[in-house]
Structure formats: structure tokens, C-alpha cells
Tab-separated table of C-alpha atoms in Angstrom:
chain	number	residue	atom	x	y	z
A	1	MET	CA	-50.799	-387.414	-131.430
A	2	GLU	CA	-53.338	-384.693	-132.010
A	3	ILE	CA	-55.320	-385.969	-128.793
A	4	LEU	CA	-52.040	-385.193	-127.187
A	5	ASN	CA	-52.208	-381.585	-128.273
A	6	ARG	CA	-55.382	-380.726	-127.481
A	7	LEU	CA	-55.121	-381.672	-123.596
A	8	PRO	CA	-53.522	-378.648	-121.039
A	9	LYS	CA	-50.039	-378.626	-120.190
A	10	THR	CA	-50.765	-380.078	-116.594
A	11	ALA	CA	-52.307	-382.973	-118.258
A	12	LYS	CA	-49.804	-383.356	-121.127
A	13	PHE	CA	-47.016	-383.411	-118.314
A	14	LEU	CA	-48.655	-386.173	-116.199
A	15	PHE	CA	-49.658	-387.668	-119.344
A	16	CYS	CA	-45.324	-388.266	-120.172
A	17	LEU	CA	-44.745	-388.959	-116.628
A	18	SER	CA	-46.747	-391.978	-116.475
A	19	ILE	CA	-45.126	-392.967	-119.913
A	20	ILE	CA	-42.213	-392.670	-118.477
A	21	CYS	CA	-43.276	-393.970	-114.821
A	22	MET	CA	-44.484	-397.108	-116.785
A	23	SER	CA	-41.475	-397.386	-118.931
A	24	VAL	CA	-39.089	-397.554	-115.641
A	25	ASN	CA	-41.103	-400.079	-114.028
A	26	ALA	CA	-41.192	-402.513	-117.044
A	27	ALA	CA	-37.090	-401.871	-117.649
A	28	SER	CA	-36.945	-402.884	-113.862
A	29	GLN	CA	-38.987	-405.461	-113.855
A	30	SER	CA	-36.950	-407.262	-116.753
A	31	PHE	CA	-33.990	-406.824	-115.473
A	32	ALA	CA	-35.351	-408.395	-111.876
A	33	ALA	CA	-36.439	-411.224	-114.318
A	34	ALA	CA	-32.972	-411.118	-115.674
A	35	LEU	CA	-31.207	-412.407	-112.185
A	36	ILE	CA	-30.756	-415.932	-110.873
A	37	ARG	CA	-32.767	-416.336	-107.641
A	38	SER	CA	-31.041	-418.254	-104.991
A	39	ASN	CA	-30.995	-418.877	-101.226
A	40	PHE	CA	-27.651	-418.935	-99.139
A	41	ALA	CA	-27.302	-419.365	-96.011
A	42	SER	CA	-25.379	-419.161	-93.026
A	43	SER	CA	-25.463	-419.506	-89.248
A	44	ILE	CA	-21.815	-417.102	-88.752
A	45	THR	CA	-21.931	-413.896	-87.212
A	46	SER	CA	-18.303	-413.245	-86.498
A	47	GLY	CA	-16.312	-411.076	-88.848
A	48	SER	CA	-15.565	-414.032	-90.950
A	49	MET	CA	-18.345	-412.996	-92.937
A	50	ALA	CA	-17.109	-409.616	-93.557
A	51	PRO	CA	-16.930	-410.222	-97.733
A	52	VAL	CA	-20.740	-411.508	-97.305
A	53	TRP	CA	-21.505	-408.548	-95.424
A	54	VAL	CA	-20.115	-406.194	-97.961
A	55	ALA	CA	-21.480	-408.233	-101.011
A	56	GLN	CA	-24.940	-406.996	-99.324
A	57	LYS	CA	-24.840	-403.822	-98.316
A	58	ARG	CA	-22.851	-402.800	-101.934
A	59	GLY	CA	-25.568	-404.755	-104.202
A	60	LEU	CA	-22.727	-407.116	-105.252
A	61	PHE	CA	-24.677	-410.074	-105.643
A	62	GLU	CA	-27.418	-407.650	-108.070
A	63	LYS	CA	-24.227	-406.802	-110.082
A	64	HIS	CA	-23.482	-410.400	-110.656
A	65	GLY	CA	-26.785	-411.752	-111.255
A	66	ILE	CA	-28.247	-413.083	-108.388
A	67	GLN	CA	-31.212	-412.229	-106.502
A	68	MET	CA	-29.644	-413.354	-103.473
A	69	GLN	CA	-32.255	-414.171	-100.561
A	70	PHE	CA	-30.189	-414.689	-97.145
A	71	ILE	CA	-30.654	-416.528	-94.403
A	72	LEU	CA	-29.492	-416.460	-90.984
A	73	MET	CA	-29.636	-420.246	-89.717
A	74	PRO	CA	-29.237	-420.760	-85.832
A	75	ARG	CA	-26.882	-423.796	-86.376
A	76	ALA	CA	-24.703	-424.865	-89.483
A	77	PRO	CA	-26.356	-428.505	-89.394
A	78	LEU	CA	-29.628	-426.988	-90.629
A	79	ALA	CA	-27.776	-424.834	-93.417
A	80	ILE	CA	-25.905	-428.172	-94.640
A	81	ALA	CA	-29.690	-430.144	-94.349
A	82	ALA	CA	-31.350	-426.754	-96.181
A	83	LEU	CA	-28.097	-427.256	-99.020
A	84	MET	CA	-29.008	-431.362	-99.197
A	85	VAL	CA	-32.743	-430.930	-100.183
A	86	GLY	CA	-32.104	-428.010	-102.343
A	87	GLU	CA	-33.827	-425.015	-100.133
A	88	ILE	CA	-30.640	-423.166	-100.926
A	89	ASP	CA	-27.712	-423.236	-103.497
A	90	MET	CA	-24.800	-421.607	-101.166
A	91	ALA	CA	-23.968	-421.462	-97.202
A	92	VAL	CA	-21.282	-420.570	-95.706
A	93	VAL	CA	-20.153	-422.708	-93.052
A	94	GLY	CA	-16.649	-423.852	-90.388
A	95	PRO	CA	-15.172	-426.481	-92.676
A	96	GLY	CA	-15.243	-429.224	-89.667
A	97	HIS	CA	-19.149	-429.447	-90.766
A	98	LEU	CA	-18.045	-430.049	-94.254
A	99	LEU	CA	-16.293	-433.244	-92.940
A	100	ASN	CA	-18.986	-434.625	-91.060
A	101	ALA	CA	-21.595	-433.926	-93.493
A	102	ALA	CA	-19.456	-435.677	-95.646
A	103	PHE	CA	-18.785	-438.716	-93.219
A	104	GLY	CA	-22.681	-439.174	-93.176
A	105	GLY	CA	-23.328	-439.151	-97.160
A	106	ALA	CA	-23.463	-436.134	-98.121
A	107	ASP	CA	-22.392	-435.204	-101.390
A	108	ILE	CA	-21.291	-431.572	-100.615
A	109	VAL	CA	-18.256	-429.594	-101.333
A	110	GLY	CA	-16.200	-426.623	-100.713
A	111	ILE	CA	-15.284	-424.379	-103.296
A	112	GLY	CA	-14.152	-421.156	-101.423
A	113	ASN	CA	-12.379	-420.479	-98.060
A	114	PHE	CA	-11.980	-416.921	-96.794
A	115	PHE	CA	-9.996	-417.362	-93.900
A	116	GLN	CA	-6.868	-419.224	-93.545
A	117	LYS	CA	-4.763	-417.630	-90.885
A	118	LEU	CA	-5.981	-418.418	-87.253
A	119	ASP	CA	-6.860	-415.042	-85.761
A	120	TYR	CA	-8.548	-416.559	-82.520
A	121	ARG	CA	-8.416	-415.726	-78.842
A	122	PHE	CA	-9.348	-418.404	-76.441
A	123	SER	CA	-10.793	-416.540	-73.592
A	124	GLY	CA	-11.558	-416.904	-70.481
A	125	ARG	CA	-13.845	-415.848	-67.126
A	126	PRO	CA	-12.463	-412.317	-65.582
A	127	GLU	CA	-12.009	-415.227	-62.778
A	128	ILE	CA	-10.116	-417.431	-64.758
A	129	LYS	CA	-6.108	-416.339	-64.594
A	130	THR	CA	-4.450	-419.222	-65.784
A	131	ALA	CA	-4.672	-422.656	-67.959
A	132	GLU	CA	-4.672	-424.357	-65.025
A	133	ASP	CA	-7.851	-422.459	-63.820
A	134	LEU	CA	-10.025	-424.713	-66.667
A	135	ARG	CA	-9.545	-427.797	-64.902
A	136	GLY	CA	-13.356	-428.442	-64.334
A	137	LYS	CA	-14.830	-425.810	-66.357
A	138	ARG	CA	-17.388	-425.689	-68.950
A	139	ILE	CA	-15.879	-424.266	-72.793
A	140	ALA	CA	-18.704	-422.711	-74.737
A	141	ILE	CA	-18.756	-424.546	-78.797
A	142	SER	CA	-21.564	-423.505	-80.902
A	143	GLY	CA	-21.413	-427.452	-81.758
A	144	PRO	CA	-19.471	-430.418	-82.040
A	145	ALA	CA	-16.708	-430.073	-84.975
A	146	ALA	CA	-17.834	-426.497	-85.120
A	147	THR	CA	-15.189	-424.046	-85.772
A	148	SER	CA	-15.534	-422.902	-81.999
A	149	HIS	CA	-15.168	-426.850	-80.991
A	150	ILE	CA	-11.871	-427.010	-83.049
A	151	ILE	CA	-9.997	-423.680	-81.830
A	152	ALA	CA	-10.715	-424.627	-78.512
A	153	MET	CA	-9.205	-428.160	-78.891
A	154	LEU	CA	-6.288	-426.248	-80.399
A	155	ALA	CA	-5.651	-424.092	-77.702
A	156	LEU	CA	-5.717	-426.901	-75.019
A	157	GLN	CA	-3.478	-428.633	-77.097
A	158	GLN	CA	-1.235	-425.515	-77.304
A	159	LEU	CA	-1.771	-425.131	-73.451
A	160	ARG	CA	-0.865	-428.455	-72.758
A	161	ILE	CA	-4.178	-429.315	-71.186
A	162	ASP	CA	-6.000	-432.554	-72.059
A	163	PRO	CA	-9.587	-431.982	-71.916
A	164	ASN	CA	-10.450	-435.540	-70.716
A	165	GLN	CA	-8.055	-435.192	-67.651
A	166	ALA	CA	-8.974	-431.721	-66.884
A	167	ARG	CA	-12.055	-432.823	-66.999
A	168	ILE	CA	-13.158	-429.955	-69.197
A	169	ASN	CA	-17.017	-429.697	-70.303
A	170	PHE	CA	-17.620	-428.688	-73.923
A	171	ILE	CA	-20.907	-427.052	-73.437
A	172	THR	CA	-22.788	-426.290	-76.804
A	173	ILE	CA	-24.153	-423.071	-77.348
A	174	PRO	CA	-26.273	-423.036	-80.309
A	175	GLY	CA	-26.374	-420.349	-82.639
A	176	THR	CA	-23.956	-417.382	-83.506
A	177	GLU	CA	-20.432	-416.025	-81.719
A	178	MET	CA	-22.913	-413.316	-80.144
A	179	ASN	CA	-24.719	-416.015	-78.053
A	180	ARG	CA	-20.868	-417.357	-76.667
A	181	ARG	CA	-20.096	-413.744	-75.873
A	182	ILE	CA	-23.622	-413.868	-74.002
A	183	ALA	CA	-22.655	-417.024	-72.126
A	184	LEU	CA	-19.263	-415.754	-71.106
A	185	GLU	CA	-20.363	-412.597	-69.979
A	186	THR	CA	-23.366	-413.883	-68.485
A	187	GLY	CA	-21.102	-416.837	-66.209
A	188	ASN	CA	-22.969	-419.620	-68.098
A	189	ALA	CA	-20.002	-420.755	-69.691
A	190	ASP	CA	-16.053	-420.287	-68.301
A	191	ALA	CA	-14.091	-419.970	-71.791
A	192	THR	CA	-15.164	-419.469	-75.648
A	193	THR	CA	-12.989	-418.688	-78.607
A	194	LEU	CA	-13.544	-415.159	-79.615
A	195	ARG	CA	-12.195	-414.156	-83.724
A	196	GLY	CA	-9.800	-411.303	-84.165
A	197	ALA	CA	-10.367	-408.224	-82.577
A	198	VAL	CA	-13.642	-409.187	-80.340
A	199	GLY	CA	-11.049	-411.415	-77.964
A	200	ASP	CA	-9.073	-408.569	-77.720
A	201	ILE	CA	-11.463	-406.162	-76.796
A	202	TYR	CA	-12.874	-408.745	-74.338
A	203	GLY	CA	-9.653	-409.220	-73.187
A	204	ARG	CA	-9.128	-405.439	-72.353
A	205	ARG	CA	-12.319	-405.453	-70.745
A	206	GLY	CA	-11.427	-407.704	-68.295
A	207	TYR	CA	-11.826	-411.440	-69.474
A	208	PRO	CA	-8.171	-412.679	-70.312
A	209	VAL	CA	-6.757	-414.229	-73.069
A	210	LEU	CA	-5.709	-417.509	-71.905
A	211	PHE	CA	-3.934	-417.983	-75.788
A	212	ASN	CA	-3.933	-415.846	-78.621
A	213	PHE	CA	-3.369	-417.648	-82.251
A	214	ALA	CA	-2.679	-414.374	-84.333
A	215	GLY	CA	0.710	-414.512	-84.940
A	216	SER	CA	1.147	-418.558	-83.925
A	217	GLY	CA	1.698	-419.382	-87.569
A	218	ILE	CA	-1.092	-421.865	-87.147
A	219	THR	CA	-3.313	-421.853	-90.231
A	220	MET	CA	-6.453	-424.025	-90.750
A	221	PRO	CA	-9.292	-423.413	-93.290
A	222	GLN	CA	-12.419	-421.400	-90.884
A	223	THR	CA	-15.191	-420.202	-92.934
A	224	MET	CA	-15.589	-422.236	-96.351
A	225	MET	CA	-18.116	-421.412	-99.041
A	226	VAL	CA	-20.004	-425.110	-99.705
A	227	THR	CA	-22.418	-426.330	-101.885
A	228	THR	CA	-23.151	-429.661	-103.675
A	229	ARG	CA	-21.569	-431.136	-106.796
A	230	ARG	CA	-25.105	-431.269	-108.146
A	231	ILE	CA	-25.359	-427.715	-108.159
A	232	VAL	CA	-21.595	-427.328	-109.186
A	233	ALA	CA	-22.526	-429.300	-112.640
A	234	SER	CA	-25.657	-427.953	-113.240
A	235	LYS	CA	-25.897	-424.488	-111.967
A	236	PRO	CA	-22.001	-423.968	-112.922
A	237	HIS	CA	-23.202	-420.082	-114.038
A	238	LEU	CA	-24.670	-419.336	-110.876
A	239	ILE	CA	-21.705	-420.940	-109.026
A	240	GLU	CA	-19.033	-418.727	-111.341
A	241	ALA	CA	-21.225	-415.666	-109.851
A	242	TYR	CA	-21.215	-416.207	-106.111
A	243	LEU	CA	-17.528	-416.477	-106.500
A	244	LYS	CA	-17.388	-413.115	-108.725
A	245	THR	CA	-19.469	-411.404	-105.825
A	246	ILE	CA	-17.064	-412.654	-102.681
A	247	ILE	CA	-13.504	-411.465	-104.381
A	248	GLU	CA	-15.171	-408.622	-105.235
A	249	ALA	CA	-15.950	-407.719	-101.880
A	250	ILE	CA	-12.588	-409.247	-101.092
A	251	ALA	CA	-11.199	-406.131	-103.124
A	252	TYR	CA	-13.687	-403.922	-101.893
A	253	LEU	CA	-12.768	-404.265	-98.342
A	254	PHE	CA	-8.686	-404.495	-98.832
A	255	ASP	CA	-9.236	-400.980	-101.021
A	256	PRO	CA	-8.641	-397.868	-98.783
A	257	ALA	CA	-10.786	-395.856	-100.785
A	258	ASN	CA	-13.743	-397.801	-99.204
A	259	LYS	CA	-12.439	-397.505	-95.544
A	260	GLU	CA	-14.682	-395.871	-93.919
A	261	THR	CA	-17.288	-397.749	-96.026
A	262	SER	CA	-16.255	-400.762	-94.597
A	263	ILE	CA	-15.253	-400.010	-91.512
A	264	ARG	CA	-19.059	-399.008	-91.005
A	265	ILE	CA	-20.501	-402.501	-92.427
A	266	VAL	CA	-18.060	-404.586	-90.258
A	267	ALA	CA	-18.957	-402.617	-87.173
A	268	SER	CA	-22.461	-402.682	-87.644
A	269	ASN	CA	-22.528	-406.342	-87.956
A	270	LEU	CA	-20.581	-407.045	-84.867
A	271	ARG	CA	-22.390	-404.312	-82.636
A	272	LEU	CA	-19.407	-402.174	-82.010
A	273	ASN	CA	-19.891	-398.518	-81.134
A	274	ASN	CA	-16.294	-397.500	-80.015
A	275	PRO	CA	-14.731	-396.117	-82.885
A	276	ALA	CA	-10.849	-397.513	-81.859
A	277	GLU	CA	-12.853	-401.073	-81.998
A	278	GLN	CA	-14.536	-400.546	-84.596
A	279	GLU	CA	-11.164	-399.511	-86.447
A	280	GLU	CA	-9.587	-402.447	-84.713
A	281	ALA	CA	-12.738	-404.979	-85.559
A	282	TYR	CA	-11.977	-404.123	-89.454
A	283	GLN	CA	-7.869	-404.150	-89.405
A	284	SER	CA	-8.792	-408.215	-87.695
A	285	VAL	CA	-10.202	-408.577	-90.736
A	286	LEU	CA	-7.900	-407.647	-93.206
A	287	GLU	CA	-4.665	-409.157	-91.733
A	288	SER	CA	-6.442	-412.340	-92.284
A	289	LEU	CA	-8.932	-412.344	-95.145
A	290	GLU	CA	-7.304	-414.381	-98.138
A	291	ARG	CA	-7.275	-412.274	-101.147
A	292	VAL	CA	-8.049	-415.147	-103.368
A	293	PRO	CA	-10.057	-417.575	-101.065
A	294	TYR	CA	-9.606	-420.711	-102.377
A	295	PRO	CA	-10.353	-424.366	-100.553
A	296	GLN	CA	-6.614	-424.804	-99.100
A	297	LEU	CA	-6.538	-428.963	-99.509
A	298	GLU	CA	-3.140	-428.613	-97.219
A	299	GLY	CA	-5.116	-426.967	-94.550
A	300	MET	CA	-8.148	-429.530	-95.106
A	301	LYS	CA	-5.715	-432.680	-94.332
A	302	ARG	CA	-4.450	-431.056	-91.285
A	303	LEU	CA	-8.375	-429.909	-89.837
A	304	HIS	CA	-9.169	-432.946	-90.418
A	305	GLY	CA	-6.451	-434.583	-87.873
A	306	VAL	CA	-7.538	-432.683	-85.433
A	307	LEU	CA	-11.211	-433.822	-86.316
A	308	SER	CA	-10.137	-437.399	-86.373
A	309	SER	CA	-8.905	-437.199	-82.761
A	310	ILE	CA	-12.433	-436.112	-81.674
A	311	ASN	CA	-14.149	-438.702	-84.017
A	312	PRO	CA	-11.931	-441.748	-85.053
A	313	LYS	CA	-14.644	-442.280	-87.525
A	314	LEU	CA	-13.689	-439.092	-89.500
A	315	VAL	CA	-9.865	-441.253	-90.615
A	316	GLU	CA	-12.543	-443.008	-93.498
A	317	ILE	CA	-13.118	-439.539	-95.295
A	318	ARG	CA	-10.399	-438.183	-97.654
A	319	PRO	CA	-10.330	-434.359	-97.256
A	320	GLU	CA	-9.483	-434.139	-100.796
A	321	THR	CA	-13.022	-435.452	-101.522
A	322	VAL	CA	-14.809	-432.528	-100.131
A	323	VAL	CA	-12.849	-429.720	-101.776
A	324	ASP	CA	-13.146	-428.391	-105.387
A	325	GLU	CA	-10.710	-425.751	-106.620
A	326	LYS	CA	-11.682	-426.032	-110.014
A	327	PRO	CA	-14.025	-423.778	-110.140
A	328	LEU	CA	-12.015	-421.198	-108.572
A	329	ARG	CA	-9.034	-422.176	-110.763
A	330	GLU	CA	-11.030	-421.258	-114.118
A	331	LEU	CA	-12.126	-417.776	-112.997
A	332	GLU	CA	-8.697	-416.976	-112.342
A	333	LYS	CA	-7.460	-418.271	-115.691
A	334	SER	CA	-10.375	-415.734	-117.278
A	335	GLY	CA	-8.924	-412.920	-115.786
A	336	PHE	CA	-11.849	-411.983	-113.258
A	337	ILE	CA	-9.460	-412.093	-110.937
A	338	ARG	CA	-6.247	-409.973	-112.281
A	339	GLN	CA	-8.479	-406.763	-112.212
A	340	PHE	CA	-8.765	-406.764	-108.776
A	341	GLN	CA	-5.087	-407.194	-107.956
A	342	LYS	CA	-3.353	-404.202	-107.795
A	343	PRO	CA	0.693	-404.027	-108.795
């Protein structure tokens, strides 16, 4: 201390500043060390991912103890494969992939589902005026049993079009909804499914909505949080942290006080610049987003029925074996969810 007193004022200031910086750095390193490192993947880029986008932007993963590395996969099966080899702990995929993986012997399970109400538009190219115009045409899907494939099949059922009799060709456009939008615009596909407000926006741009699921009353799980039973058993605190993060992100989206920020986050990820379209996309998310994201066994049974018509071998899989509501139910019993439910 005597040596410090002999130093000039400037030197004293720099010395104290260095001590403060070292302390802050040590505290920062300690905080980072306390976080659980975890890889999280998805191939989805539609508004279905809004809770994840909000959680990333608002630091909610870190708040709940996760140092999360997000990986955008080109296809959902790659996310499933990464789960199985332990490269990632969690993924968001269409639940059809969950059933297919289970049929292949994967020990995979759905622990949460963001959307149950179907808010899709089955949209065609400008020259496709009616359902009859789809005969002999190409429908873009992101892959067999993907949500886009299932929704397209449901739309054709509602339109009373048998895809085999109508010689409809389902073409795989790997990757995200954005890729299917491009295929529709460039004429590489004649029709596809678009989520929520994006489908309405394309409708106003001259791409007819051949079937609108909004208000149809048809429900089915669409955006499933999946992991392995091994991870559920060996990393219960991580599973709880993921669920807490998503639940708080959902509450953030629904809170009117956060509307401006939420719109900005959703719009930037959907690449929407028009304020009216941004508002529309945000409202579309709120209309279908589950406040408490249970995996919804009944919805999985309905989905299982649709997929079994595509792949009869899937009848061997029991839907109740691929969902686990227990982690979310335990979290609800703890009272954590109640704090986000306004009276």
C-alpha cells in the first residue's frame, strides 16, 4: 500500500482500473463456467421458430444456465442423426420426423410442441387458379414426412384431390421454407405450403391460396422439441433449463409490453421489411402459439394416422411411445409456469 501511495495519480488510476478489469473478467469467466454448454439444432426457418428466436435475442438461454450453440441444419434428418450420436442435446423438427426416426429404431422423444393449431396456406403459382389445375403438377416439400409434406397431403384431402390419380409429383426442396418460397417464385414448383402470414402475403402478390387452414379447426402438432431418452435421464437439469427458456420466450411474445421488440425479431428472421407485413406475421404467430407447449398426444395420434397412409409400416409405431409430457408437467407443478400466466 505504501508503494501505491508513492505512485503519481495517473499511475494510481491505471493500477486501480487494471484491478477492476481483472475482477470483472474473472467474474465473467466464472459465470461462463457455470453455464452448461449445449448444441441445439433445427432446419426450420418459418415463424414456428419464434420462441427460439426470442430466446436467443433476449439472452434467455443464458438466463436459465445454457451456453447454447445454435446450428441451422439443411435437413431435419441431419438434426435427428446429430441427436443420436450425441453431437447435439436438443432439436426442433416436424413431428413426422420423430415418428419416422422411432420407426427406424431411434430412441428419440418429443418433450414440447410450439404449435397445435394449423395456420398454413396451401399456395400455388399465379397460373394455378383452382385445385383442378394441380393435376400433373409439382408440389414442393422439404422432405418425405416433413411438416410441409403432411400439410400438403391434408390440403389435398380437403380439396378432394387424390395425389396418385391426379399424377401429382411431390418434389423435395431441401432446407427451409425460404427455399420452397424461392422454388415457387422461380417456377421450379407449382405449389407448396407456407406458414401463416407469409402465405397471405404471397396471396396478395398473386400466388393463390388454394386452401387456408386458418379457422379450419384442424389441429396437429407441427414444431416439436425433441431429444433422446438418454439425455432426459442423464441431463434432467438441462431439459428443465430448455423448457424454462422456451416458456419464458413464449410469455415474452404474448406480453403487449414487448410487442415492438417481438415484431422486430420475427420480421428480421422472416426477412420482412414492410411494416404491415411485419405486424401480420407477428399476429399470425400469436394466433397459433401454444402458451404451454405440451407435446399433445391426441394430435400425435392424428398425425400418425396421416403418415400411416403415406407409409403403412408406421402403423407399427405407437404414438404414445414417442412423446414424454413428464418434464413439462413437473415444471408446471413446481409453479414456474404460473408466474407467466396473467390473471
